[in-house]
PDB file of C-alpha atoms and ligand atoms in Angstrom:
ATOM      1  CA  MET A   1     168.425 154.449  88.615  1.00  0.00           C
ATOM      2  CA  ALA A   2     170.846 151.717  87.092  1.00  0.00           C
ATOM      3  CA  SER A   3     171.940 151.813  83.647  1.00  0.00           C
ATOM      4  CA  GLU A   4     169.870 151.354  80.767  1.00  0.00           C
ATOM      5  CA  ARG A   5     169.466 151.323  77.144  1.00  0.00           C
ATOM      6  CA  THR A   6     167.280 153.817  74.449  1.00  0.00           C
ATOM      7  CA  PHE A   7     166.756 153.471  71.048  1.00  0.00           C
ATOM      8  CA  SER A   8     167.879 156.760  68.890  1.00  0.00           C
ATOM      9  CA  ILE A   9     167.152 157.642  65.363  1.00  0.00           C
ATOM     10  CA  ILE A  10     168.593 160.681  63.007  1.00  0.00           C
ATOM     11  CA  LYS A  11     165.967 161.465  61.217  1.00  0.00           C
ATOM     12  CA  PRO A  12     166.420 162.358  57.258  1.00  0.00           C
ATOM     13  CA  ASP A  13     165.953 166.435  57.841  1.00  0.00           C
ATOM     14  CA  ALA A  14     168.712 165.826  60.037  1.00  0.00           C
ATOM     15  CA  THR A  15     171.598 164.169  58.384  1.00  0.00           C
ATOM     16  CA  LYS A  16     170.409 166.059  55.349  1.00  0.00           C
ATOM     17  CA  ARG A  17     171.811 168.965  57.105  1.00  0.00           C
ATOM     18  CA  ASN A  18     175.180 167.338  58.249  1.00  0.00           C
ATOM     19  CA  LEU A  19     173.403 167.855  62.084  1.00  0.00           C
ATOM     20  CA  THR A  20     174.971 164.243  63.102  1.00  0.00           C
ATOM     21  CA  GLY A  21     178.099 165.332  64.975  1.00  0.00           C
ATOM     22  CA  ALA A  22     176.230 168.417  66.179  1.00  0.00           C
ATOM     23  CA  ILE A  23     173.233 165.364  67.651  1.00  0.00           C
ATOM     24  CA  ASN A  24     175.377 163.284  69.165  1.00  0.00           C
ATOM     25  CA  GLN A  25     177.937 165.942  70.772  1.00  0.00           C
ATOM     26  CA  LYS A  26     174.399 167.459  73.016  1.00  0.00           C
ATOM     27  CA  ILE A  27     173.939 163.045  73.299  1.00  0.00           C
ATOM     28  CA  GLU A  28     176.823 162.804  74.679  1.00  0.00           C
ATOM     29  CA  ALA A  29     177.030 165.666  76.821  1.00  0.00           C
ATOM     30  CA  ALA A  30     174.132 164.661  78.775  1.00  0.00           C
ATOM     31  CA  GLY A  31     176.331 161.632  79.568  1.00  0.00           C
ATOM     32  CA  LEU A  32     174.862 158.785  77.576  1.00  0.00           C
ATOM     33  CA  ARG A  33     177.268 156.425  75.352  1.00  0.00           C
ATOM     34  CA  ILE A  34     176.419 155.457  71.952  1.00  0.00           C
ATOM     35  CA  ILE A  35     177.742 151.985  72.077  1.00  0.00           C
ATOM     36  CA  GLY A  36     175.804 151.113  68.813  1.00  0.00           C
ATOM     37  CA  GLN A  37     175.305 153.211  65.407  1.00  0.00           C
ATOM     38  CA  LYS A  38     175.178 152.391  61.174  1.00  0.00           C
ATOM     39  CA  ARG A  39     173.931 155.054  58.457  1.00  0.00           C
ATOM     40  CA  ILE A  40     171.419 153.243  57.210  1.00  0.00           C
ATOM     41  CA  ARG A  41     168.439 153.700  53.909  1.00  0.00           C
ATOM     42  CA  MET A  42     165.424 152.900  55.925  1.00  0.00           C
ATOM     43  CA  SER A  43     162.789 150.685  53.251  1.00  0.00           C
ATOM     44  CA  GLN A  44     159.467 151.586  53.481  1.00  0.00           C
ATOM     45  CA  THR A  45     158.686 147.739  54.567  1.00  0.00           C
ATOM     46  CA  GLN A  46     160.656 149.066  57.881  1.00  0.00           C
ATOM     47  CA  ALA A  47     159.592 152.348  58.382  1.00  0.00           C
ATOM     48  CA  GLU A  48     155.924 150.688  57.955  1.00  0.00           C
ATOM     49  CA  GLY A  49     157.534 148.362  60.226  1.00  0.00           C
ATOM     50  CA  PHE A  50     158.276 150.568  63.000  1.00  0.00           C
ATOM     51  CA  TYR A  51     155.869 153.083  63.110  1.00  0.00           C
ATOM     52  CA  GLY A  52     153.160 150.102  63.025  1.00  0.00           C
ATOM     53  CA  VAL A  53     152.060 151.574  65.910  1.00  0.00           C
ATOM     54  CA  HIS A  54     151.044 154.871  64.564  1.00  0.00           C
ATOM     55  CA  LYS A  55     149.010 152.917  61.052  1.00  0.00           C
ATOM     56  CA  GLU A  56     146.152 154.568  61.798  1.00  0.00           C
ATOM     57  CA  ARG A  57     147.131 158.590  62.338  1.00  0.00           C
ATOM     58  CA  PRO A  58     146.609 160.494  59.457  1.00  0.00           C
ATOM     59  CA  PHE A  59     150.761 161.008  59.505  1.00  0.00           C
ATOM     60  CA  PHE A  60     150.810 157.998  58.578  1.00  0.00           C
ATOM     61  CA  LYS A  61     150.997 158.179  54.977  1.00  0.00           C
ATOM     62  CA  SER A  62     153.472 161.289  55.112  1.00  0.00           C
ATOM     63  CA  LEU A  63     155.653 160.298  57.959  1.00  0.00           C
ATOM     64  CA  VAL A  64     157.072 156.951  56.250  1.00  0.00           C
ATOM     65  CA  SER A  65     157.572 158.779  53.257  1.00  0.00           C
ATOM     66  CA  PHE A  66     159.634 160.961  55.342  1.00  0.00           C
ATOM     67  CA  MET A  67     161.294 158.250  57.024  1.00  0.00           C
ATOM     68  CA  THR A  68     162.481 157.158  53.997  1.00  0.00           C
ATOM     69  CA  SER A  69     163.692 159.766  51.963  1.00  0.00           C
ATOM     70  CA  GLY A  70     167.340 160.069  52.921  1.00  0.00           C
ATOM     71  CA  PRO A  71     169.562 158.437  54.941  1.00  0.00           C
ATOM     72  CA  VAL A  72     169.616 158.086  58.688  1.00  0.00           C
ATOM     73  CA  ILE A  73     171.512 157.379  61.827  1.00  0.00           C
ATOM     74  CA  VAL A  74     169.859 154.414  64.348  1.00  0.00           C
ATOM     75  CA  GLN A  75     171.720 154.276  67.219  1.00  0.00           C
ATOM     76  CA  VAL A  76     171.661 152.168  70.839  1.00  0.00           C
ATOM     77  CA  LEU A  77     172.721 154.727  73.737  1.00  0.00           C
ATOM     78  CA  GLN A  78     173.222 153.624  77.320  1.00  0.00           C
ATOM     79  CA  GLY A  79     173.160 155.414  80.837  1.00  0.00           C
ATOM     80  CA  ASP A  80     171.731 155.819  83.850  1.00  0.00           C
ATOM     81  CA  ASN A  81     167.728 156.472  83.431  1.00  0.00           C
ATOM     82  CA  ALA A  82     168.561 156.930  79.044  1.00  0.00           C
ATOM     83  CA  VAL A  83     164.849 156.768  78.070  1.00  0.00           C
ATOM     84  CA  LEU A  84     163.742 159.591  80.297  1.00  0.00           C
ATOM     85  CA  LYS A  85     166.718 161.469  79.474  1.00  0.00           C
ATOM     86  CA  TYR A  86     167.268 161.232  75.914  1.00  0.00           C
ATOM     87  CA  ARG A  87     163.229 162.497  76.213  1.00  0.00           C
ATOM     88  CA  GLU A  88     164.846 165.412  78.075  1.00  0.00           C
ATOM     89  CA  VAL A  89     168.007 165.769  75.766  1.00  0.00           C
ATOM     90  CA  MET A  90     164.945 165.124  72.358  1.00  0.00           C
ATOM     91  CA  GLY A  91     162.770 167.575  73.874  1.00  0.00           C
ATOM     92  CA  ALA A  92     158.550 168.019  73.046  1.00  0.00           C
ATOM     93  CA  THR A  93     157.386 165.970  69.630  1.00  0.00           C
ATOM     94  CA  ASP A  94     156.202 169.713  68.474  1.00  0.00           C
ATOM     95  CA  PRO A  95     159.735 171.687  68.065  1.00  0.00           C
ATOM     96  CA  ALA A  96     157.364 175.029  68.772  1.00  0.00           C
ATOM     97  CA  LYS A  97     156.791 173.346  72.404  1.00  0.00           C
ATOM     98  CA  ALA A  98     159.980 171.936  73.213  1.00  0.00           C
ATOM     99  CA  ASN A  99     162.124 173.592  75.776  1.00  0.00           C
ATOM    100  CA  ALA A 100     165.091 175.714  74.969  1.00  0.00           C
ATOM    101  CA  GLY A 101     168.483 173.986  74.427  1.00  0.00           C
ATOM    102  CA  THR A 102     167.200 170.788  73.576  1.00  0.00           C
ATOM    103  CA  ILE A 103     167.698 168.833  70.104  1.00  0.00           C
ATOM    104  CA  ARG A 104     164.264 169.502  68.529  1.00  0.00           C
ATOM    105  CA  LYS A 105     164.418 173.035  69.874  1.00  0.00           C
ATOM    106  CA  GLU A 106     167.426 173.633  68.020  1.00  0.00           C
ATOM    107  CA  PHE A 107     166.911 171.839  65.408  1.00  0.00           C
ATOM    108  CA  ALA A 108     164.119 170.822  63.936  1.00  0.00           C
ATOM    109  CA  GLU A 109     161.806 171.972  61.290  1.00  0.00           C
ATOM    110  CA  SER A 110     158.511 170.706  61.573  1.00  0.00           C
ATOM    111  CA  ILE A 111     156.407 168.288  64.362  1.00  0.00           C
ATOM    112  CA  GLU A 112     156.922 165.333  61.313  1.00  0.00           C
ATOM    113  CA  ALA A 113     160.541 166.619  60.707  1.00  0.00           C
ATOM    114  CA  ASN A 114     161.627 166.832  64.002  1.00  0.00           C
ATOM    115  CA  SER A 115     164.966 164.966  64.026  1.00  0.00           C
ATOM    116  CA  VAL A 116     165.213 162.762  66.151  1.00  0.00           C
ATOM    117  CA  HIS A 117     163.093 159.870  67.408  1.00  0.00           C
ATOM    118  CA  GLY A 118     163.792 158.336  70.778  1.00  0.00           C
ATOM    119  CA  SER A 119     161.931 155.263  72.288  1.00  0.00           C
ATOM    120  CA  ASP A 120     159.267 156.104  74.590  1.00  0.00           C
ATOM    121  CA  SER A 121     159.958 152.948  77.661  1.00  0.00           C
ATOM    122  CA  ALA A 122     162.144 150.788  78.531  1.00  0.00           C
ATOM    123  CA  GLU A 123     160.058 148.110  77.434  1.00  0.00           C
ATOM    124  CA  ASN A 124     159.948 149.585  73.840  1.00  0.00           C
ATOM    125  CA  ALA A 125     163.576 150.662  73.588  1.00  0.00           C
ATOM    126  CA  LYS A 126     164.456 146.648  73.839  1.00  0.00           C
ATOM    127  CA  ILE A 127     162.150 146.107  70.600  1.00  0.00           C
ATOM    128  CA  GLU A 128     163.061 148.523  68.761  1.00  0.00           C
ATOM    129  CA  ILE A 129     166.661 148.253  69.363  1.00  0.00           C
ATOM    130  CA  GLU A 130     166.025 144.508  68.493  1.00  0.00           C
ATOM    131  CA  PHE A 131     164.512 145.471  64.974  1.00  0.00           C
ATOM    132  CA  PHE A 132     167.373 147.204  63.973  1.00  0.00           C
ATOM    133  CA  PHE A 133     170.453 146.117  65.722  1.00  0.00           C
ATOM    134  CA  LYS A 134     172.740 142.436  66.211  1.00  0.00           C
ATOM    135  CA  PRO A 135     173.522 141.626  69.108  1.00  0.00           C
ATOM    136  CA  GLU A 136     177.404 141.651  67.865  1.00  0.00           C
ATOM    137  CA  GLU A 137     176.563 145.190  66.170  1.00  0.00           C
ATOM    138  CA  ILE A 138     176.065 146.762  69.933  1.00  0.00           C
ATOM    139  CA  VAL A 139     179.345 147.143  71.912  1.00  0.00           C
ATOM    140  CA  ASP A 140     179.828 148.497  75.708  1.00  0.00           C
TER     141      ASP A 140
HETATM  142  P1  LIG B   1     158.699 159.490  66.792  1.00  0.00           P
HETATM  143  O1  LIG B   1     158.896 160.347  68.254  1.00  0.00           O
HETATM  144  O2  LIG B   1     159.348 159.496  66.039  1.00  0.00           O
HETATM  145  O3  LIG B   1     157.250 159.503  66.747  1.00  0.00           O
HETATM  146  C1  LIG B   1     156.443 159.394  65.341  1.00  0.00           C
HETATM  147  C2  LIG B   1     156.549 160.421  64.268  1.00  0.00           C
HETATM  148  O4  LIG B   1     155.261 160.921  63.795  1.00  0.00           O
HETATM  149  C3  LIG B   1     156.893 161.423  65.206  1.00  0.00           C
HETATM  150  O5  LIG B   1     157.859 161.651  65.754  1.00  0.00           O
HETATM  151  C4  LIG B   1     156.848 162.485  64.269  1.00  0.00           C
HETATM  152  O6  LIG B   1     158.120 162.800  63.408  1.00  0.00           O
HETATM  153  C5  LIG B   1     155.666 162.051  63.018  1.00  0.00           C
HETATM  154  N1  LIG B   1     154.277 163.227  63.198  1.00  0.00           N
HETATM  155  C6  LIG B   1     154.127 163.800  62.560  1.00  0.00           C
HETATM  156  N2  LIG B   1     152.713 164.327  63.003  1.00  0.00           N
HETATM  157  C7  LIG B   1     152.911 163.668  63.911  1.00  0.00           C
HETATM  158  C8  LIG B   1     151.970 164.267  65.294  1.00  0.00           C
HETATM  159  N3  LIG B   1     150.724 165.280  64.648  1.00  0.00           N
HETATM  160  N4  LIG B   1     151.953 163.706  65.886  1.00  0.00           N
HETATM  161  C9  LIG B   1     153.478 163.002  66.824  1.00  0.00           C
HETATM  162  N5  LIG B   1     153.950 162.944  66.224  1.00  0.00           N
HETATM  163  C10 LIG B   1     153.656 163.220  64.479  1.00  0.00           C
END
């Protein structure tokens, strides 16, 4: 598999507990390179737009409120098979179902406050990266 990019968010529950470095360590240990990274406060408009696909889900309102409740780190990760590799490093959405050693198993608080987001396909990664990054903010 050729080198690929994925999009990551370190969520408010993790930044609040000072876990940015610990999460980045797991990302880098897996061979993924952090080629773009910034700490931002997501606006309500950004959160609603980013999670637009979940608009009809019962957890949407709470999710938007959570994602705007504190700082997040948005990231571009690059490496072989980056989308799938990062999903393995994150573990299942529900931390109760995540494998040992994954970010969510070790750090997540709940299915909502699950510490990280990662793209589910290369196609969505491109859309999500363009949602938060200007080309010049990504340096590989
Ligand atoms: P994420 O991978 O960012 O994608 C959607 C987010 O919605 C998910 O992680 C969780 O933070 C949140 N969420 C809250 N409740 C649920 C649920 N029941 N199923 C899936 N995602 C949920």
